[in-house]
Coordinates of C-alpha atoms and ligand atoms in Angstrom, one line a residue:
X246 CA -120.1 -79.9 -143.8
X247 CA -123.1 -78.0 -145.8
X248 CA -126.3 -80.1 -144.6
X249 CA -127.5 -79.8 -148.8
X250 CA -125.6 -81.4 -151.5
X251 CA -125.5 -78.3 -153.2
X252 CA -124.7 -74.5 -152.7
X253 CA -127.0 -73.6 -155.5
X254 CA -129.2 -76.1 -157.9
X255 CA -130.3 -74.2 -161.1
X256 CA -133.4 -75.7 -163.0
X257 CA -132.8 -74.3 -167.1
X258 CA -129.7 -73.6 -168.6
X259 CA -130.4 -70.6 -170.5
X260 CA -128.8 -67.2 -170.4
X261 CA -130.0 -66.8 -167.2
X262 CA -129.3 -69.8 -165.8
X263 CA -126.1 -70.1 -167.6
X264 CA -124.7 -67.0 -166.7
X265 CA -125.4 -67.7 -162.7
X266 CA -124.5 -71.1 -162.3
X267 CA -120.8 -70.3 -163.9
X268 CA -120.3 -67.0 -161.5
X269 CA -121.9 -68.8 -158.8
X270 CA -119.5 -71.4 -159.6
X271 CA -116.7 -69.1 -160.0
X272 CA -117.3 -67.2 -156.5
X273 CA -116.5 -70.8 -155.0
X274 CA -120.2 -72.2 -154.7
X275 CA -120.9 -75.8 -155.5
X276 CA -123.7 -75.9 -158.0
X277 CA -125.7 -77.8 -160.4
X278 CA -127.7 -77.0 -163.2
X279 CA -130.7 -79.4 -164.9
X280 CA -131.7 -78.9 -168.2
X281 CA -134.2 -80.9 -170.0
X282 CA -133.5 -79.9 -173.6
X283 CA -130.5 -78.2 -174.6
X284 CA -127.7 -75.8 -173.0
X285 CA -128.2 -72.5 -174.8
X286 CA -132.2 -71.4 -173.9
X287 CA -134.0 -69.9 -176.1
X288 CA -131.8 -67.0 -177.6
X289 CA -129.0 -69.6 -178.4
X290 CA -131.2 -72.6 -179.3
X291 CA -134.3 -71.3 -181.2
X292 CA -134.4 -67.9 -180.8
X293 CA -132.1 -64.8 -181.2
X294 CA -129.2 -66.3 -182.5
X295 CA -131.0 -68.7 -185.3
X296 CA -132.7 -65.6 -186.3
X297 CA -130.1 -63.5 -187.0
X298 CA -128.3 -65.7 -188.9
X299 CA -131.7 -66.0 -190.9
X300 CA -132.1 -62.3 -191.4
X301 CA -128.4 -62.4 -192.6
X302 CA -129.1 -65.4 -194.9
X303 CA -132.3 -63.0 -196.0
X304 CA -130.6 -60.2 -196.7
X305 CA -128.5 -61.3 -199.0
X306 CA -131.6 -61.3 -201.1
X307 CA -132.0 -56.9 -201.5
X308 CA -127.9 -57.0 -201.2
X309 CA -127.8 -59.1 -204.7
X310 CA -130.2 -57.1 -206.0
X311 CA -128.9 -53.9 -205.2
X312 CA -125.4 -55.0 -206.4
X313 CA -126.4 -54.5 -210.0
X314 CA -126.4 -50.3 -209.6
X315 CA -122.8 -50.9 -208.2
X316 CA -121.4 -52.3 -211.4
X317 CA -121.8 -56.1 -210.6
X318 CA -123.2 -58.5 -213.1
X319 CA -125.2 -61.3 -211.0
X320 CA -126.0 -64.9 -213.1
X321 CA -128.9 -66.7 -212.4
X322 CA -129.6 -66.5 -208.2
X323 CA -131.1 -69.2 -206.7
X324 CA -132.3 -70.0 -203.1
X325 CA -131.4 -73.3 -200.9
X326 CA -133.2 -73.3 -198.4
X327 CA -132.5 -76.6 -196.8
X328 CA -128.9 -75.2 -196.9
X329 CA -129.6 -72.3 -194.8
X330 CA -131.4 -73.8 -192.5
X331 CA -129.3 -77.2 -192.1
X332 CA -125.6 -74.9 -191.7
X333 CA -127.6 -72.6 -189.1
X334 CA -128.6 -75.5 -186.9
X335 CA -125.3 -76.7 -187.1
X336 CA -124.1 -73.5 -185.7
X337 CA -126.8 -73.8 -183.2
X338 CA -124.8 -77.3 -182.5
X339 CA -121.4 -75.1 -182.1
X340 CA -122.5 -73.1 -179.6
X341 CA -124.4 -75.7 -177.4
X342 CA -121.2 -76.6 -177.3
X343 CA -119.4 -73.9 -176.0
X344 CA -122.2 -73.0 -173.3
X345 CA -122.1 -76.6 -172.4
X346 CA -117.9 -76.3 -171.7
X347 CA -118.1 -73.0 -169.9
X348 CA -120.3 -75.0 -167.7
X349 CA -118.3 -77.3 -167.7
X350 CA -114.9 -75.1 -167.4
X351 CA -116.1 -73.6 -164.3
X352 CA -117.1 -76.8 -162.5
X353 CA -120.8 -77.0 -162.7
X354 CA -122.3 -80.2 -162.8
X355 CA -124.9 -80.9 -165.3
X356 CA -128.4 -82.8 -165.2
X357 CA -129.7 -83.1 -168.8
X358 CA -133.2 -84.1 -168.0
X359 CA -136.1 -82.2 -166.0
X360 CA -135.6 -81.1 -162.8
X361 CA -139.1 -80.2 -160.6
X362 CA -139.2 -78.5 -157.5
X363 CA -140.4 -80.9 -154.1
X364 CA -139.7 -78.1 -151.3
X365 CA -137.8 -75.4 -150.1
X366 CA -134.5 -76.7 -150.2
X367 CA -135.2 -79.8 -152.5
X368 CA -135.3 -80.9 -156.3
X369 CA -136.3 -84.1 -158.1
X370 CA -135.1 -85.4 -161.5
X371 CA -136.6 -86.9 -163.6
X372 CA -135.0 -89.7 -163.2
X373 CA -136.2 -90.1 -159.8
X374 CA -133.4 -88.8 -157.9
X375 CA -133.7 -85.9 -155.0
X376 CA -131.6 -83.3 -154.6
X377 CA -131.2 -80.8 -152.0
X378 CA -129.9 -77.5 -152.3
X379 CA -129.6 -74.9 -149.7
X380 CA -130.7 -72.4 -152.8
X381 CA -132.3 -73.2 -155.9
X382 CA -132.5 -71.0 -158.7
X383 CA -135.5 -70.9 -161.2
X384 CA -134.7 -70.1 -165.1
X385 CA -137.0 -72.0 -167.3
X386 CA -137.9 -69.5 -169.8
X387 CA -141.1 -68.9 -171.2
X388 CA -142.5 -70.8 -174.4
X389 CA -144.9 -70.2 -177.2
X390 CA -148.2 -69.3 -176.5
X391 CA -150.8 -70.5 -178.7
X392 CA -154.5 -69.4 -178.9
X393 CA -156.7 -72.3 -178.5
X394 CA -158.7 -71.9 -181.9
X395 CA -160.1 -74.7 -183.7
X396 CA -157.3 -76.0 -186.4
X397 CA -154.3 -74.5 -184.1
X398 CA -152.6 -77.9 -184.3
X399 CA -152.0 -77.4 -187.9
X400 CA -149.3 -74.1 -187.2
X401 CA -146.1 -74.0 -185.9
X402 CA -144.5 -71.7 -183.3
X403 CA -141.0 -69.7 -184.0
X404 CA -139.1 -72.5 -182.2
X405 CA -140.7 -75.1 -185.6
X406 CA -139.5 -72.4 -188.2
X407 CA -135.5 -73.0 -187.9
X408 CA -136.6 -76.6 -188.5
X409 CA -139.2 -76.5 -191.9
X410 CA -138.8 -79.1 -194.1
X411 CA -139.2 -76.9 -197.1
X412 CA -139.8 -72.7 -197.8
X413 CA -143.2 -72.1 -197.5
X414 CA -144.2 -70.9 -201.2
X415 CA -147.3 -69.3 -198.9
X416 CA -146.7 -68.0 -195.1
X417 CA -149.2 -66.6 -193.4
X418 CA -148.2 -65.1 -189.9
X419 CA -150.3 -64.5 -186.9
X420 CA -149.4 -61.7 -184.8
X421 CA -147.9 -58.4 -184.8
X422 CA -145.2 -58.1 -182.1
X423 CA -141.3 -59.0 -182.9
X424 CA -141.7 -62.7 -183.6
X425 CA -144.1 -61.7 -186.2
X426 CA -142.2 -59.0 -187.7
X427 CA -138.7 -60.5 -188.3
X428 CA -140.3 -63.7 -189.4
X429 CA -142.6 -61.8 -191.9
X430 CA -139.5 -59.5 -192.9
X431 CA -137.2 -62.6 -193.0
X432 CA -139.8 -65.0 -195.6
X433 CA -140.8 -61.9 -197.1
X434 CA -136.9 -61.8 -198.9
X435 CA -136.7 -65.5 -198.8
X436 CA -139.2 -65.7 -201.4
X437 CA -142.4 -66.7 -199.5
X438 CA -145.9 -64.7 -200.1
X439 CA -146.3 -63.3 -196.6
X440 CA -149.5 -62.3 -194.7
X441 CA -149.4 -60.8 -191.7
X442 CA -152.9 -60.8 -189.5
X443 CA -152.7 -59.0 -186.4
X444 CA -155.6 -59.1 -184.1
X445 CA -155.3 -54.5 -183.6
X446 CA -154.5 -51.4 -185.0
X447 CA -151.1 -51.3 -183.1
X448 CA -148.1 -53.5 -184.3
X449 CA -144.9 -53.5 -182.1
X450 CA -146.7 -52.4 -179.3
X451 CA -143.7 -50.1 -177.2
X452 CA -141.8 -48.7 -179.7
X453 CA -142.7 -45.2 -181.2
X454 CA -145.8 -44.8 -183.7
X455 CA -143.9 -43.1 -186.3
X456 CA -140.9 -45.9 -186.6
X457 CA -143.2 -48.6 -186.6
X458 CA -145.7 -46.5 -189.8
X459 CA -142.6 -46.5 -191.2
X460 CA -141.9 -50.5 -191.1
X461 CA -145.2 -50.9 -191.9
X462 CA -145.2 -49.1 -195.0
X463 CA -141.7 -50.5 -196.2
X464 CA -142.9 -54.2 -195.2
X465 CA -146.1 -53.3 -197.4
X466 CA -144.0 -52.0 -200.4
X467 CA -141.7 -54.8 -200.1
X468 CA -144.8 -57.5 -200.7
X469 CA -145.9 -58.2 -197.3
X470 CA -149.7 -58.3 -196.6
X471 CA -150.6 -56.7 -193.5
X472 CA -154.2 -57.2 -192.5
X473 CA -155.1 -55.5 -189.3
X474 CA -158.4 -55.9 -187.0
X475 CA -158.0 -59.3 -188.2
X476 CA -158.4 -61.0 -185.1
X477 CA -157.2 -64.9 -185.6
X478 CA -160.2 -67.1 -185.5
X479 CA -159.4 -71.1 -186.8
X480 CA -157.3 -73.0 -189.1
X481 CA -159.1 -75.7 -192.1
X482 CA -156.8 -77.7 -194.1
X483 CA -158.1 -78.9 -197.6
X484 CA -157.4 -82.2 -198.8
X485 CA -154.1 -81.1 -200.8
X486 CA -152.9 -80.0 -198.0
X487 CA -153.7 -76.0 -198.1
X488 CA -154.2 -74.6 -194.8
X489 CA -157.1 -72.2 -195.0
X490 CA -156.3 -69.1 -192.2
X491 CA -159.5 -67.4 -191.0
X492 CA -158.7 -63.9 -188.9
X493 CA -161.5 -61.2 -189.5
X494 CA -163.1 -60.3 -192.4
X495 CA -163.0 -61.0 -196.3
X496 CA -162.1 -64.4 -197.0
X497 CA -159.7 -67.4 -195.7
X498 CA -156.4 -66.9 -196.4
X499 CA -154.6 -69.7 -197.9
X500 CA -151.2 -70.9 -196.7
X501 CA -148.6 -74.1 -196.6
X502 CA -147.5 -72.8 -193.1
X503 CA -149.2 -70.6 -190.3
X504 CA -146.4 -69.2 -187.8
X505 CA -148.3 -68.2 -184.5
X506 CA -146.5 -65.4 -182.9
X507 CA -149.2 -64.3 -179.8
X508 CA -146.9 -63.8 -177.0
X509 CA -144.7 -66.3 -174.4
X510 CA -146.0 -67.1 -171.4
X511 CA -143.7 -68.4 -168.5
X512 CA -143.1 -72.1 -168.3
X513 CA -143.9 -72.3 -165.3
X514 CA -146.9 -75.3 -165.1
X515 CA -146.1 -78.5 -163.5
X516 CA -142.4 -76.9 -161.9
X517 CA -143.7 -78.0 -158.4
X518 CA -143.2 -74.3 -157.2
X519 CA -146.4 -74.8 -154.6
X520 CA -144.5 -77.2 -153.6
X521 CA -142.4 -74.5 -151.6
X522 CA -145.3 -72.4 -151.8
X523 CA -143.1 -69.9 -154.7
X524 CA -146.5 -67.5 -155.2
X525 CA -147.4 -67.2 -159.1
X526 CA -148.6 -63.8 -160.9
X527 CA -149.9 -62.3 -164.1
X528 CA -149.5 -65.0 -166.9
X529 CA -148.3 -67.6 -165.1
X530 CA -144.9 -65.9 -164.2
X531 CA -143.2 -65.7 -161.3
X532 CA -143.3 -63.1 -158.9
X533 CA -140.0 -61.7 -157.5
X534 CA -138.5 -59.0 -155.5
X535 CA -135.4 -56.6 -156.4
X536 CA -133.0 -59.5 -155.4
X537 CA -135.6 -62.0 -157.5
X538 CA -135.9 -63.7 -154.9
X539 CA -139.4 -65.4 -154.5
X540 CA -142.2 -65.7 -151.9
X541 CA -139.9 -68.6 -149.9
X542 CA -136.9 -67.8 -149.0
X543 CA -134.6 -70.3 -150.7
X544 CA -135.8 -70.0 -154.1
X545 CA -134.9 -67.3 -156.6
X546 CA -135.9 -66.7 -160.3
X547 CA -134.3 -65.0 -163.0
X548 CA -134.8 -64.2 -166.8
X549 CA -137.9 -64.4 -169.3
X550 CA -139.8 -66.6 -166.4
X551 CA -140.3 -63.4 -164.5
X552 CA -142.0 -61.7 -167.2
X553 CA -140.9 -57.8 -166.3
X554 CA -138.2 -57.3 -169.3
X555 CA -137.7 -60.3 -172.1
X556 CA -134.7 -59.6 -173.7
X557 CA -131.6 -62.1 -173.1
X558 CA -128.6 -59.3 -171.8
X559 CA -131.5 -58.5 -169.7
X560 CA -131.7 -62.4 -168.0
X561 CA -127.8 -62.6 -168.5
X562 CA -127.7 -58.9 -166.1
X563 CA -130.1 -60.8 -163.6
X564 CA -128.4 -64.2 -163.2
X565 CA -125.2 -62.2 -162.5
X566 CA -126.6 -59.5 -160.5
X567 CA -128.0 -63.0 -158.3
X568 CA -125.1 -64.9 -158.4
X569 CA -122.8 -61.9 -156.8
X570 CA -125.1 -60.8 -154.5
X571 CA -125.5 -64.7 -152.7
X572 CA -122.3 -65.7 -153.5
X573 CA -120.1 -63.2 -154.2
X574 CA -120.8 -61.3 -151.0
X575 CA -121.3 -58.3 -153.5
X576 CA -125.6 -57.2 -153.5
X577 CA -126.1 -55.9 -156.6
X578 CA -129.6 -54.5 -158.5
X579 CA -130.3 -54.6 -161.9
X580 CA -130.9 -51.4 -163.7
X581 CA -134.0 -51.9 -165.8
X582 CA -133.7 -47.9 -166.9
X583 CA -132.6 -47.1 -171.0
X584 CA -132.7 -50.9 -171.7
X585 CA -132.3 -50.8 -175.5
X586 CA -134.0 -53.4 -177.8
X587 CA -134.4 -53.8 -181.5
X588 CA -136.6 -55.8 -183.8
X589 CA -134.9 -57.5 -186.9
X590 CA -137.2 -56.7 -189.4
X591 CA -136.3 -55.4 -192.8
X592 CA -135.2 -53.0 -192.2
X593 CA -134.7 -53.3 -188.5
X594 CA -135.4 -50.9 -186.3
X595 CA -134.5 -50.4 -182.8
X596 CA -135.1 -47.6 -179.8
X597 CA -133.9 -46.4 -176.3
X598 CA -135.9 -44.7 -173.7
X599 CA -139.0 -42.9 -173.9
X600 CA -140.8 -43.0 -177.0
X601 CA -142.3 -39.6 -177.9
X602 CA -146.5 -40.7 -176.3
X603 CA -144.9 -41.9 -173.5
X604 CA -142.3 -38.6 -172.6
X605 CA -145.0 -36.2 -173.5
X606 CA -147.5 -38.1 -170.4
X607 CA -144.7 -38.5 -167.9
X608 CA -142.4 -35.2 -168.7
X609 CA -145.2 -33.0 -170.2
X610 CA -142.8 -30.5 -172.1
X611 CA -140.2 -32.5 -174.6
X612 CA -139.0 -31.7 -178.2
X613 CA -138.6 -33.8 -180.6
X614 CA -136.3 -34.0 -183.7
X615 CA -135.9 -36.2 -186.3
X616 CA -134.4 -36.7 -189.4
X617 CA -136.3 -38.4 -192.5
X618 CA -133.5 -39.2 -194.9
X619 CA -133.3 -41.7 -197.7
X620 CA -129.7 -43.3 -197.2
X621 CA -127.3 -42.5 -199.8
X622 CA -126.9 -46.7 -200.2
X623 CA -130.5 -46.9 -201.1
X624 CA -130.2 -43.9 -203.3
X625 CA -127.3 -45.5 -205.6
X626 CA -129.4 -48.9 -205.7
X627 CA -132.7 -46.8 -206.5
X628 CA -134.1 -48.4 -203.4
X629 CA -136.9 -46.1 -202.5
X630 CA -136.4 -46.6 -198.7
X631 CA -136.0 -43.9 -196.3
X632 CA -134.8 -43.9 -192.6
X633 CA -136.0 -42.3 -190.0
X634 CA -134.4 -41.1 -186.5
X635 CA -136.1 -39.5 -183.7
X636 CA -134.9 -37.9 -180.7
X637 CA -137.1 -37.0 -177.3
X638 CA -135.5 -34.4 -175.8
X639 CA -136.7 -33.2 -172.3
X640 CA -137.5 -29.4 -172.7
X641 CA -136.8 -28.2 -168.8
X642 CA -132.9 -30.2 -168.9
X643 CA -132.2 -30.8 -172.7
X644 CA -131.5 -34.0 -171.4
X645 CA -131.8 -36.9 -174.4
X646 CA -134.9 -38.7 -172.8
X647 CA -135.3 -41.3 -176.0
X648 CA -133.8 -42.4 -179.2
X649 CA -135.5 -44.3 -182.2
X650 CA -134.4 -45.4 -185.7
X651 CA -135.4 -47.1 -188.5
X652 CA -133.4 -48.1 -191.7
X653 CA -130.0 -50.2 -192.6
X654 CA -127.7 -51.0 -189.2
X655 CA -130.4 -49.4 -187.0
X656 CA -129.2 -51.8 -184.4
X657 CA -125.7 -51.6 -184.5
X658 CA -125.5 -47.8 -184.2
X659 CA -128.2 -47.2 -181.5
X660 CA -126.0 -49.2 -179.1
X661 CA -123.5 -46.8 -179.6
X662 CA -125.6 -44.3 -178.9
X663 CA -127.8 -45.7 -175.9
X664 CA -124.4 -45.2 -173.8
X665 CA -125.2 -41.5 -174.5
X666 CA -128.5 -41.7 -173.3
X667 CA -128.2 -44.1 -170.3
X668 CA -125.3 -41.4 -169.3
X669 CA -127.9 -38.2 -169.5
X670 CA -126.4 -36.6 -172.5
X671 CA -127.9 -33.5 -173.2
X672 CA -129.4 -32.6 -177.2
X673 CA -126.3 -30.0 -177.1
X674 CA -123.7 -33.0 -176.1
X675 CA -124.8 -34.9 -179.0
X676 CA -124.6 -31.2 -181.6
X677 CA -121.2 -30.7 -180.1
X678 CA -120.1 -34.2 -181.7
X679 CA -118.4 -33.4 -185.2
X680 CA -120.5 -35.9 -187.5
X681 CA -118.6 -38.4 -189.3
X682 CA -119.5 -38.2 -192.5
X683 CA -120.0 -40.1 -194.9
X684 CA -122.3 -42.2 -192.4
X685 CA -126.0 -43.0 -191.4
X686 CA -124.9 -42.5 -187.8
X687 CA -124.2 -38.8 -188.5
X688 CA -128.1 -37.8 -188.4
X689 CA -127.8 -38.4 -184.9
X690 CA -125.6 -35.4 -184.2
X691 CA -127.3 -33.0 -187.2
X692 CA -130.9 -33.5 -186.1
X693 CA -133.0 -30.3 -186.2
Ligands
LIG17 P1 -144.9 -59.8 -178.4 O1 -145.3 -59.6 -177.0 O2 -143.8 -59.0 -179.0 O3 -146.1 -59.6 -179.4 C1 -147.3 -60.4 -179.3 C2 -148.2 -60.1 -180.4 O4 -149.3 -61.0 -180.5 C3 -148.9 -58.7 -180.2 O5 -149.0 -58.1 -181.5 C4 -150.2 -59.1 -179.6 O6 -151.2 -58.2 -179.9 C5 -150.5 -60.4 -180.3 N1 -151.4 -61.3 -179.6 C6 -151.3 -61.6 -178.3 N2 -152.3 -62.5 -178.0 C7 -153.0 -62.7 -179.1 C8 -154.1 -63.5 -179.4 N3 -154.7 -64.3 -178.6 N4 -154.6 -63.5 -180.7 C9 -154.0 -62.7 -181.6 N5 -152.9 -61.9 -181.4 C10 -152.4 -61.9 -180.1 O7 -144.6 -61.4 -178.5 P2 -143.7 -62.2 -179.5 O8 -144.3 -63.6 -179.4 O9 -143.5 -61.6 -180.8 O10 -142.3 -62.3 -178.7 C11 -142.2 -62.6 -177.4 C12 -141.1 -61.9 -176.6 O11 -139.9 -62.3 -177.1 C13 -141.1 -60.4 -176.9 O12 -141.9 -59.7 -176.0 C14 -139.7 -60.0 -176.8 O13 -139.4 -59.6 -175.5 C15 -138.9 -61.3 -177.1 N6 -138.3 -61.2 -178.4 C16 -137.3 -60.3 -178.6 C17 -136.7 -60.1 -179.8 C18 -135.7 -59.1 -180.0 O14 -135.2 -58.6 -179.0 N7 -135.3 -58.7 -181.2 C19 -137.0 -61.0 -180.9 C20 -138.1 -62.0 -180.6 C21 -138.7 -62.1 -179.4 P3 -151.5 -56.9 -178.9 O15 -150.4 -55.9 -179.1 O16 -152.9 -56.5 -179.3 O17 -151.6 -57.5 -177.5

């Protein structure tokens, strides 16, 4: 007989915590998982899922329009939002669902309320119950931050924009990393006048300078106003209701919602983690070895809550990686190198590896080719638009170092061809590919 209820207690069911509480499970551990709002996390609840199906529901808007050059006669569009958002959330609903019955499936017993941490070994519910666990597992997530600035209560964070009673007719954003983007890029075709403040020069901070002038100058010929040096200072609201946005100079900018998109910062406060004595660093987050396991010995953390990568596969990669090496008798590291990521936006854009600035400081001699074309889609629809791929090769080994792209499917063909890079394809490997034409994706193999 264990001297702890519990093999493993998990405090926040999100990918993370999802994903090792039902291997942990599976391996033959008894666990438990707490969760004080919904099974899903972030990406399934108000976060990457949500917003796709937004920039799908957004979309729709250049798609109609563009239709007309391929021989279809549209009647008069209209726009429902209430409709979009109500059929999303209930999809939201659908897959609560199925998280909650893979928990479920694989015998993990659920807590739906807050669990806090009381010692090494021991949890307490809200509900006043104590729980010990011979390991507990942290994956609460990060959450909004928002700048303490006078009027701050009058905007909303991403997780209030699946739920807005109405389309903004005015939507002034504050921030310029990926929250702000696809939200911007998302309203932008919904309809909404969109202003973008961001408090630098530099937007999409990480991904390569010449992908994200690119966005910039699309999102600015699509209708979106991008201030920059507009650092965000306070919020007024007028008595009808206007929400007056001050950030830098020139004059307020008025707006029926303010989205805040400044960063997440670990939600860590009031977890109990001194409790166990689970040391804390930058921002809050928790600080964890190659194992994530914490300062004490007992506890481990996984996912967005660590701060190092947040990207969901990312905390889905780490709750495994720590469910097979405590319970699965199989020790196993995660791989943070060639992670690929994407951003949304419209058009989205998405990149792999080293970005040109930063292979030139760590390899000193690269090349670089890229191809500027205008794809033939957007030709046909006399959409002005042009893509834009870029690949970083490393000059000693012609090794593909980094990939980046901008324009239609960016995503969906630079996961295809991160395998490549994450393999250490050479620039001849990829010339050596026959293109397959007619396609977007055949600019990777044609570059020069
Ligand atoms: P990001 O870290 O991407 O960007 C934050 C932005 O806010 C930056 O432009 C930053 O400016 C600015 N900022 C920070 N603090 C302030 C402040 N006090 N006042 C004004 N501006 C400020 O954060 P997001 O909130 O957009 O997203 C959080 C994380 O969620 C991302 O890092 C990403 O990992 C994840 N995510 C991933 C998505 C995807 O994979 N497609 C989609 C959405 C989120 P500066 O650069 O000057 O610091």
């Amino acid at each position: 007989m264990s001297e702890y209820e519990y093999d493993l207690f998990v405090i926040g069911a999100g990918s993370g915590g999802v994903r090792a509480s039902r291997v942990a499970a599976a391996h033959g551990a008894k666990v438990a998982v707490a969760e004080e709002y919904r099974v899903g996390g972030t990406c399934v609840i108000r976060g990457c899922v949500p917003k796709k199906l937004l920039v799908y529901g957004s979309h729709f808007a250049e798609d109609l329009e563009d239709a007309q050059n391929y021989g279809w006669t549209i009647g008069r569009m209209s726009f429902d939002w209430p409709k979009l958002r109500d059929h999303v959330l209930r999809d939201v609903d659908r897959l609560n669902g199925l998280y909650t019955q893979t928990l479920e499936n694989n015998g993990v017993e659920r807590f739906l309320e807050r669990a806090t941490v009381t010692g090494p070994n021991s949890v307490k519910l809200a509900s006043g119950r104590e729980i010990s666990a011979k390991y507990i597992l942290i994956a609460v997530g990060c959450w909004p931050a928002m700048p303490d600035v006078p009027g701050i209560e009058h905007a909303v964070s991403s997780n209030e924009m699946f739920h807005l009673e109405e389309l903004p007719r005015r939507l002034v954003v504050i921030g310029g990393g990926y929250i702000a983007m696809e939200f911007a890029g998302i309203f932008n075709a919904l309809g909404s006048q969109v202003t973008l403040c961001n408090r630098s020069e530099a937007l999409l901070r990480g991904y390569d300078r010449a992908l994200v002038d690119r966005l910039v100058q699309i999102s600015m010929a699509r209708g979106i106003d991008i201030k920059l040096n507009a650092p965000f200072e306070r919020i007024e609201k007028d008595e009808d209701g206007t929400l007056q946005v001050h950030a830098g100079r020139g004059d307020p900018i008025p707006a029926d919602a303010v989205l805040v998109a400044t960063g997440r910062k670990p939600n860590t406060a009031g977890l109990g983690l001194e409790s166990a004595g689970v040391e804390l660093g930058r921002n809050g987050a928790i600080a964890v070895d190659d194992h994530g396991k914490t300062s004490c010995d007992s506890i481990y953390a996984v996912g967005d809550v660590t701060d190092r990568v947040q990207l969901t596969p990312v905390a889905i990669r780490e709750g495994q990686a720590f469910a097979d090496t405590l319970f699965g008798d199989k020790p196993t590291k995660v791989d943070y190198d060639c992670i690929p990521s994407a951003v949304f936006s419209h058009p989205p854009l998405a990149g792999v590896g080293l970005t040109e600035g930063d292979a030139r400081n760590k390899l000193g001699k690269i090349r670089v080719y890229s191809s500027d074309f205008r794809p033939m889609k957007n030709i046909f629809a006399d959409r002005a638009e042009r893509g834009l791929y870029k690949m970083v090769v490393d000059d000693t080994t012609g090794r593909v170092v980094g990939l980046h792209m901008i324009g239609p499917e960016a995503p969906e063909i630079l996961q295809a061809a991160a395998i490549a890079v994450k393999a250490g394809l050479t620039k001849a490997d990829f010339d050596a590919t026959v293109a397959l034409h007619p396609s977007m994706a055949e600019e990777l193999v044609l570059m020069r």
